[in-house]
Short mmCIF file of C-alpha atoms (C1' of nucleotides) in Angstrom, two decimals:
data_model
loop_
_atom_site.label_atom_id
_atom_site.label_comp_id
_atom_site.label_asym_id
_atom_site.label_seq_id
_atom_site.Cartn_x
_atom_site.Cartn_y
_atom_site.Cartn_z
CA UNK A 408 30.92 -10.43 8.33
CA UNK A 409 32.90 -7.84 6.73
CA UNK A 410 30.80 -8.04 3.03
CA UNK A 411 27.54 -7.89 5.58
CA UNK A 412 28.86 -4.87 6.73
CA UNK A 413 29.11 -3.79 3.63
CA UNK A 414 26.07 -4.38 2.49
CA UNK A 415 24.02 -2.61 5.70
CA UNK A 416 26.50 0.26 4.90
CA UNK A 417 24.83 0.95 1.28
CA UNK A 418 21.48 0.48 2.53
CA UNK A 419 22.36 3.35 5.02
CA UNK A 420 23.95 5.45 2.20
CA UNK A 421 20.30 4.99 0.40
CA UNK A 422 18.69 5.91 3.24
CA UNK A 423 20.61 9.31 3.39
CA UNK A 424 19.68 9.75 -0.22
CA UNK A 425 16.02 9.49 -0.60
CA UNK A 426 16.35 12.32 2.60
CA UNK A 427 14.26 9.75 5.30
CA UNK A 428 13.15 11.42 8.15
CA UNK A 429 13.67 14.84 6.52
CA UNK A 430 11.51 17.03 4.19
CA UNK A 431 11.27 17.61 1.02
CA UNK A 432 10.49 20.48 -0.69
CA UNK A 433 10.60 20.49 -4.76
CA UNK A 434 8.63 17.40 -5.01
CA UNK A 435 6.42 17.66 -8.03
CA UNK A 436 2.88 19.07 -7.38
CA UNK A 437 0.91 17.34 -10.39
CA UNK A 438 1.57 13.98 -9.68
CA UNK A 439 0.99 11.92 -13.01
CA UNK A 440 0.28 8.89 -11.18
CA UNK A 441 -1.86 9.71 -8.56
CA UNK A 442 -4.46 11.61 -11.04
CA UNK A 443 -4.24 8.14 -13.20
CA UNK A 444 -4.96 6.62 -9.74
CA UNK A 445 -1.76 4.11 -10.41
CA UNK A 446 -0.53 4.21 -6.86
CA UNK A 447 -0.60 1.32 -4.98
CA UNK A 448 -0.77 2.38 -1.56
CA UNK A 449 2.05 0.71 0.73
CA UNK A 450 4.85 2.20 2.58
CA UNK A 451 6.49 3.98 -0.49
CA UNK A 452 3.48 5.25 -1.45
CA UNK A 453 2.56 6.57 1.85
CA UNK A 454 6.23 8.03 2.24
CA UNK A 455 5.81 10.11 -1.20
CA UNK A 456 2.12 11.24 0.14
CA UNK A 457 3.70 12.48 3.49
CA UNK A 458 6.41 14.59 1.33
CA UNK A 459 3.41 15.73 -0.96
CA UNK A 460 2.07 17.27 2.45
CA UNK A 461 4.88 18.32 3.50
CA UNK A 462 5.55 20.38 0.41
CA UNK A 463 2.49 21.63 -0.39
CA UNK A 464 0.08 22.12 2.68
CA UNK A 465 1.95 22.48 5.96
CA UNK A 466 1.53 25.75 8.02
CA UNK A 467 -1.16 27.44 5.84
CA UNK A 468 -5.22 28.08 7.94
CA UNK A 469 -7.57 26.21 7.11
CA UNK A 470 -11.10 27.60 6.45
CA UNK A 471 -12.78 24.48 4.83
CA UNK A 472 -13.59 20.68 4.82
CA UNK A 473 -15.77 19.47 2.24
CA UNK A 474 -16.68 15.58 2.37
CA UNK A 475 -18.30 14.15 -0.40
CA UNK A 476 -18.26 10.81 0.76
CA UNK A 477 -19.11 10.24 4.39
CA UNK A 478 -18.31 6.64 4.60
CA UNK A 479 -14.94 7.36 4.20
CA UNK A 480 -14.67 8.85 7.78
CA UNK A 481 -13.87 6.53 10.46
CA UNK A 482 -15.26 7.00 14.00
CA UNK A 483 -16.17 11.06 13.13
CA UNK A 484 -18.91 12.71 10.99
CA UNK A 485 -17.97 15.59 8.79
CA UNK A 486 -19.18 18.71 10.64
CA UNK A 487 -17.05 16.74 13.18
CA UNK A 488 -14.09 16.87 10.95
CA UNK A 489 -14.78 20.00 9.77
CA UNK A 490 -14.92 21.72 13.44
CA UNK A 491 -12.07 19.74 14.05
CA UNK A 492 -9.73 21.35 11.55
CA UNK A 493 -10.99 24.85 10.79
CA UNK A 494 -8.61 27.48 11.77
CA UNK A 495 -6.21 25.24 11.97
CA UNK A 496 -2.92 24.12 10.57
CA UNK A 497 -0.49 21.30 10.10
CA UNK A 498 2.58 21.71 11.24
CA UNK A 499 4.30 18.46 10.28
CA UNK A 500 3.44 15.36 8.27
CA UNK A 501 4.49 11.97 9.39
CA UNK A 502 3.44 8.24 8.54
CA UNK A 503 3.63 5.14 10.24
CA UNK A 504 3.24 1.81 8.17
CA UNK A 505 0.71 2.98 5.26
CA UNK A 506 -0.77 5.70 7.57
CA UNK A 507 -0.02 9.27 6.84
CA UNK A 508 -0.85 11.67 9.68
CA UNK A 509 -0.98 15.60 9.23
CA UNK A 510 0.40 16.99 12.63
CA UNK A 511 -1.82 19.84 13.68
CA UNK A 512 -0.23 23.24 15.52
CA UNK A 513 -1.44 23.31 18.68
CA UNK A 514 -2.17 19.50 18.94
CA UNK A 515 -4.11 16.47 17.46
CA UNK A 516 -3.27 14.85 13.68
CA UNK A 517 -5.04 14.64 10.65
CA UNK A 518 -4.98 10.46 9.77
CA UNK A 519 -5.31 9.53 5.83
CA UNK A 520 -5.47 6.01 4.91
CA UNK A 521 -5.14 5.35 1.45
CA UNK A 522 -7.12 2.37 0.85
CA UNK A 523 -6.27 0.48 -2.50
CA UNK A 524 -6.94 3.54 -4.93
CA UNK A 525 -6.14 6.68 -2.27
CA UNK A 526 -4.25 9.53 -3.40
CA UNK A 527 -3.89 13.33 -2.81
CA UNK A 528 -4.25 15.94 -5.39
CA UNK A 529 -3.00 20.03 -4.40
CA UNK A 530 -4.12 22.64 -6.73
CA UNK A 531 -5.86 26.12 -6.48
CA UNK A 532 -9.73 26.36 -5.53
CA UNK A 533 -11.34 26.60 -8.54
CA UNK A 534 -9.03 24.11 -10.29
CA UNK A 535 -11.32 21.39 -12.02
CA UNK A 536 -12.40 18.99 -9.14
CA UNK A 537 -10.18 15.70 -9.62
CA UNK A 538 -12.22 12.83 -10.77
CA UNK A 539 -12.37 11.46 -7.43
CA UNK A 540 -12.14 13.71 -5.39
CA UNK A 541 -14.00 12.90 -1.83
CA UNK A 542 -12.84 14.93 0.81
CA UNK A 543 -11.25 18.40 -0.21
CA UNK A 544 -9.00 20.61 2.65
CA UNK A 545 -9.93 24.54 1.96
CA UNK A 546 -6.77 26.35 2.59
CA UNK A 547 -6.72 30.54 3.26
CA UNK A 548 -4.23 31.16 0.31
CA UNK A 549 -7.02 30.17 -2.61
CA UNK A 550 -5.41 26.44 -2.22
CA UNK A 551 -6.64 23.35 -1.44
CA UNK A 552 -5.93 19.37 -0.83
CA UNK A 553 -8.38 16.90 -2.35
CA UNK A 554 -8.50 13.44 -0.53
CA UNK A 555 -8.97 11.10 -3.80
CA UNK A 556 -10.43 7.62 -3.76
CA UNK A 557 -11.85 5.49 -6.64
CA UNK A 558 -12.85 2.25 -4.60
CA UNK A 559 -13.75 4.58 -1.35
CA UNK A 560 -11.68 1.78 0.67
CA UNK A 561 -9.42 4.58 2.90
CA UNK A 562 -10.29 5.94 6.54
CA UNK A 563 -10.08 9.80 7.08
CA UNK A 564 -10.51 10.44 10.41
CA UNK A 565 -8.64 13.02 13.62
CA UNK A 566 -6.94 11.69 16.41
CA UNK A 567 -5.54 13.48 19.75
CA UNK A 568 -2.43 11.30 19.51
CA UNK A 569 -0.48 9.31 16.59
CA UNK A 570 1.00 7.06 19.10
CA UNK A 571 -2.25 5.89 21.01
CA UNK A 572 -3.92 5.92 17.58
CA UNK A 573 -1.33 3.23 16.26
CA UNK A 574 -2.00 1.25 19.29
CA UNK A 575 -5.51 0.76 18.80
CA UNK A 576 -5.42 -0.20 15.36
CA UNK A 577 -2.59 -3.44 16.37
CA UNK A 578 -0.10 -1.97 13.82
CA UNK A 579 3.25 -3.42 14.80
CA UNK A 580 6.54 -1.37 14.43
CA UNK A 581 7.55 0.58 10.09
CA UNK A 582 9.14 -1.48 8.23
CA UNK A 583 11.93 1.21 7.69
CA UNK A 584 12.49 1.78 11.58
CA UNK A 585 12.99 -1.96 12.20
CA UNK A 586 16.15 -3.20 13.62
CA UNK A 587 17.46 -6.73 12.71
CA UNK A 588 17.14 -8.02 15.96
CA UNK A 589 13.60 -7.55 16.32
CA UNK A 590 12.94 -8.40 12.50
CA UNK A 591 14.75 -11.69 13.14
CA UNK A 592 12.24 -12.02 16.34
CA UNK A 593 9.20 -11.67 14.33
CA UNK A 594 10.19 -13.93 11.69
CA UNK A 595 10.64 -16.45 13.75
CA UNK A 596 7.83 -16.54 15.99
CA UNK A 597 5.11 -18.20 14.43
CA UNK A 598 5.60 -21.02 11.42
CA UNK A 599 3.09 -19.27 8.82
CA UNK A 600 3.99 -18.53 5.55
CA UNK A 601 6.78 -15.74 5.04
CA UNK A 602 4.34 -13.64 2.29
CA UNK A 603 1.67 -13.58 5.37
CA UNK A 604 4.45 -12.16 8.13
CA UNK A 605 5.40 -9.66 6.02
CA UNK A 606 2.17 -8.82 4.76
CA UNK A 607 0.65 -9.15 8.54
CA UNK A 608 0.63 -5.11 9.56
CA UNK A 609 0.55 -6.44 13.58
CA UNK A 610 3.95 -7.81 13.29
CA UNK A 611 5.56 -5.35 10.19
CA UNK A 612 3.91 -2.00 9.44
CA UNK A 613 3.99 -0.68 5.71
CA UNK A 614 4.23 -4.22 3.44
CA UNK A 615 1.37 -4.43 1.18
CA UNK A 616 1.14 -7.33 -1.40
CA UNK A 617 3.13 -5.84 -3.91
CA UNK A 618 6.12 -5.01 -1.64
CA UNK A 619 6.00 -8.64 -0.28
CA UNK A 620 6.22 -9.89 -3.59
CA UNK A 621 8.93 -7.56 -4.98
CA UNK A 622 11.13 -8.25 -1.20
CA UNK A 623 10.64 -11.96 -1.23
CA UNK A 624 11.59 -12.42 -5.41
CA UNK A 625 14.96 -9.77 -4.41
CA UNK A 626 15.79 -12.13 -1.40
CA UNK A 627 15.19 -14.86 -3.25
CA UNK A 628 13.22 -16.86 -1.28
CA UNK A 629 9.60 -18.19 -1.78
CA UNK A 630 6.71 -16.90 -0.23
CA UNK A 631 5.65 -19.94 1.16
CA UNK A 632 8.74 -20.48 2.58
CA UNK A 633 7.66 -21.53 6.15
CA UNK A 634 11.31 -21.41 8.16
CA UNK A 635 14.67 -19.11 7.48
CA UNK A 636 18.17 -19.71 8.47
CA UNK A 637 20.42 -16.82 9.98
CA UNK A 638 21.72 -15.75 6.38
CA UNK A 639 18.46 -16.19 4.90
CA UNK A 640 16.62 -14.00 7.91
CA UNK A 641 19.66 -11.08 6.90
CA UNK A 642 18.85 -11.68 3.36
CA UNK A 643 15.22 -10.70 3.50
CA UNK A 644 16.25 -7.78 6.05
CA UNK A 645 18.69 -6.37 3.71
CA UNK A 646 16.18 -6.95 0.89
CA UNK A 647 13.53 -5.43 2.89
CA UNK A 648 15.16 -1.60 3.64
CA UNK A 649 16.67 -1.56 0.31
CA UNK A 650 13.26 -2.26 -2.00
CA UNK A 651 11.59 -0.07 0.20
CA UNK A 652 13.82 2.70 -0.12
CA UNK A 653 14.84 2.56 -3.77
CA UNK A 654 10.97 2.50 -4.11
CA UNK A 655 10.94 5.82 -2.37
CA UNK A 656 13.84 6.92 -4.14
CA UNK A 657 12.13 6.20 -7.37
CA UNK A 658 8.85 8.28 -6.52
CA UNK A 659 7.05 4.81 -5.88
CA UNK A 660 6.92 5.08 -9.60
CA UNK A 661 6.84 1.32 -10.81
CA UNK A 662 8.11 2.77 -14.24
CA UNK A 663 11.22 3.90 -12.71
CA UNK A 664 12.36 0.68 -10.51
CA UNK A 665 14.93 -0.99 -11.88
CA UNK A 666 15.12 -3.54 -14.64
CA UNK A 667 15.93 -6.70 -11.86
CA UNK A 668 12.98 -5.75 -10.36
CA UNK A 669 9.42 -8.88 -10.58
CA UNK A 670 6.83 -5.78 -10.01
CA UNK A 671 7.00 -4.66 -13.51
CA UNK A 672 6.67 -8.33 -14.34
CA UNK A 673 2.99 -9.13 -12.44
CA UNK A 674 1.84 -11.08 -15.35
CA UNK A 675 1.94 -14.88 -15.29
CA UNK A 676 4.24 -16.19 -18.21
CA UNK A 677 6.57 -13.07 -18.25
CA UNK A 678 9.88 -13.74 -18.16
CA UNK A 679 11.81 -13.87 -14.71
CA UNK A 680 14.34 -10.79 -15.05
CA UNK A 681 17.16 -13.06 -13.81
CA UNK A 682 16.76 -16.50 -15.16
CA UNK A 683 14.17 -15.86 -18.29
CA UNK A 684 12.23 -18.66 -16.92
CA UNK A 685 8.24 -18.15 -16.52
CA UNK A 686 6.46 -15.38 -13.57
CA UNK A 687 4.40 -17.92 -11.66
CA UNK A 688 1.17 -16.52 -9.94
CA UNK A 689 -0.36 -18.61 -7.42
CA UNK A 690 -3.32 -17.36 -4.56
CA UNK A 691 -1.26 -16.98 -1.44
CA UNK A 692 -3.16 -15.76 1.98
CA UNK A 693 -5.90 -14.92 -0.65
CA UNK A 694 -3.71 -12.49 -2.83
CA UNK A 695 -2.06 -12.64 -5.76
CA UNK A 696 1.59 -13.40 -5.66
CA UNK A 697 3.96 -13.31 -8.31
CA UNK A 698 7.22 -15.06 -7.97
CA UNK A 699 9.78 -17.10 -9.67
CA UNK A 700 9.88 -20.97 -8.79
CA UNK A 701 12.84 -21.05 -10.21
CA UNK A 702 14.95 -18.30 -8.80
CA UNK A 703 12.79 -18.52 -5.40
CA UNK A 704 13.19 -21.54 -3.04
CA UNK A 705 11.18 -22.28 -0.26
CA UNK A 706 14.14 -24.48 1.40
CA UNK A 707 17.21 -22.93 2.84
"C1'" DA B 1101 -1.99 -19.24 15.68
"C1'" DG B 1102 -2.78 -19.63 11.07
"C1'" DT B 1103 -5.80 -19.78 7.23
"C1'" DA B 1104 -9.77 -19.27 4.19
"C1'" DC B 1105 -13.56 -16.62 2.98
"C1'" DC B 1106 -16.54 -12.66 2.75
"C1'" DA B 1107 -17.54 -7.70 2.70
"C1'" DC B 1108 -16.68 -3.08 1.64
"C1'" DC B 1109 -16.56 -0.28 -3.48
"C1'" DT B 1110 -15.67 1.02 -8.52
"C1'" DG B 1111 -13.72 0.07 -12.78
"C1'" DA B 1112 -10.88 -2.46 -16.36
"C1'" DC B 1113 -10.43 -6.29 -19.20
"C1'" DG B 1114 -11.17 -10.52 -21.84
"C1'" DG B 1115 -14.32 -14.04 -23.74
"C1'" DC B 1116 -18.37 -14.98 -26.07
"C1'" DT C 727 -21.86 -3.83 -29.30
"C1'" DG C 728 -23.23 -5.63 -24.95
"C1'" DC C 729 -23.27 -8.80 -21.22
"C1'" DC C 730 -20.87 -11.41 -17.76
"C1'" DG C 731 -17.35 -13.27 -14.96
"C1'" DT C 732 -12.94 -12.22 -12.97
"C1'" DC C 733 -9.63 -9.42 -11.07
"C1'" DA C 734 -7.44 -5.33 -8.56
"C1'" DG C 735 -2.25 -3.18 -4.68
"C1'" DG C 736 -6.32 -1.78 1.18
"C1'" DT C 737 -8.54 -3.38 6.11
"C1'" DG C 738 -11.62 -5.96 9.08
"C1'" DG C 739 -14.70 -9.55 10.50
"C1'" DT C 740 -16.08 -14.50 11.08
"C1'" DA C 741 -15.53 -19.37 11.30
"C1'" DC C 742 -12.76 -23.53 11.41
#
DNA sequence: AGTACCACCTGACGGC
DNA sequence: TGCCGTCAGGTGGTAC
């Protein structure tokens, strides 16, 4: 009990240091990764676009929407979205899951889903247009925002409320504001496959496959695991908060996360950072999972 | 309820 | 060099 206390004690100290829940203000404005389009858009990812907002594009007017690409719109056309933001502002940004939502002054949010190849990219107006670059936010100040998306698999779209919004799209509680109580409720409710809980953005908001992966191989269980014990159920909590924050903490830079970590080792055959034995991939819920069979065991 | 597939898109990569 | 199959981290729908 004590060394668990421990342990949930160091995952709050990491919390206070990647600054959840507050802003940030020097992040980097050319982000290397998201102009190579490397992101991989899950709950880190959306955490380091809200702070991108945050620090570039809050309370400045905005005079423009251009949309290249219509069909990334959800539910609103673009003079709609257009209308809908001129002479505004956003006031806040804030995310839920892998949704990022610019809060509007004077009510209503921005939503930007990222899709599998989403990004954001600030720079003045007559910057070169980013590669990608589908939907672009005209600021008054010679600035603007360009919405990026290779695949064109993200949803832009308004909303009058975040909350309501959530709702209607089934997305269960972040992964970051989840106590263990109701973590240890979902996980034992249904007798699927770990991977697919985690993955399954009803039950946990923000776990993409990557994440799953990387969370499962630090718990060290297997992501077909069907059934966890108490200490295994704390494990995977524990392992949960703290991949998703050092993730954060690292930019959601794969580059940067540290050397015990499986997602810079998504290759079959590469060696298992712990044991040296061999990165087994294997179709699970119809993605890709990495894991080692060694190291990861689906008993407990 | 859980799972398996398909679709939506564009691009990278390896084998021949 | 070019062609072709496979794969890619997202969601959402259908069918069993």
């Amino acid at each position: 009990m004590k060394k668990q206390r421990g342990r949930l004690e160091s995952i709050e100290a990491l919390r206070r240091k990647t600054r959840i829940g507050r802003e940030e203000r020097y992040l980097k404005v050319n982000d290397e990764l998201v102009r190579k389009g490397q992101r991989m858009p899950e709950l880190p990812d959306a955490e380091v676009f809200r702070r991108y907002i945050s620090s570039t594009s809050l309370h400045q007017n905005i005079v423009d929407v251009r949309v290249n690409k219509e069909r990334l719109l959800e539910n609103i056309s673009a003079r709609g979205l257009k209308s809908g933001l001129a002479g505004r502002s956003i006031r806040e940004a804030a995310r839920h899951g892998k949704y990022v939502f610019g809060i509007l002054k004077g009510g209503g949010s921005l939503v930007l889903h990222f899709g599998m190849t989403g990004g954001l990219e600030y720079g003045m107006d007559h910057d070169p247009h980013p590669e990608y670059g589908r939907i672009s936010f005209r600021f008054s100040n010679g600035y603007r925002l360009v919405y990026t998306s290779m695949r064109l698999l993200g949803k832009v779209t308004l909303t009058d409320d975040i909350k309501s919004y959530i709702e209607r799209k089934g997305l269960g509680p972040d992964a970051l504001d989840l106590p263990f109580g109701n973590f240890r409720k979902i996980m034992n409710r249904g007798r699927g496959r770990i991977k697919s809980t985690l993955m399954n953005q009803a039950l946990i908001a923000g776990i993409g496959n990557v994440y799953s992966d990387e969370i499962l191989y630090q718990a060290r269980i297997h992501p077909e695991a069907r059934e966890l014990g108490k200490d295994e159920t704390l494990k995977l909590f524990r392992s949960m908060k703290k991949v998703l924050l050092t993730a954060i903490e690292r930019r959601a830079d794969p580059s940067e996360f540290p050397r015990s970590y499986i997602t810079q080792h998504r290759r079959e055959g590469e060696k298992c950072p712990y044991c040296s034995d061999r990165v087994k991939r294997k179709k699970i819920s119809g993605r890709s999972s990495y894991f080692c069979p060694k190291c990861q065991k689906k008993g407990g």
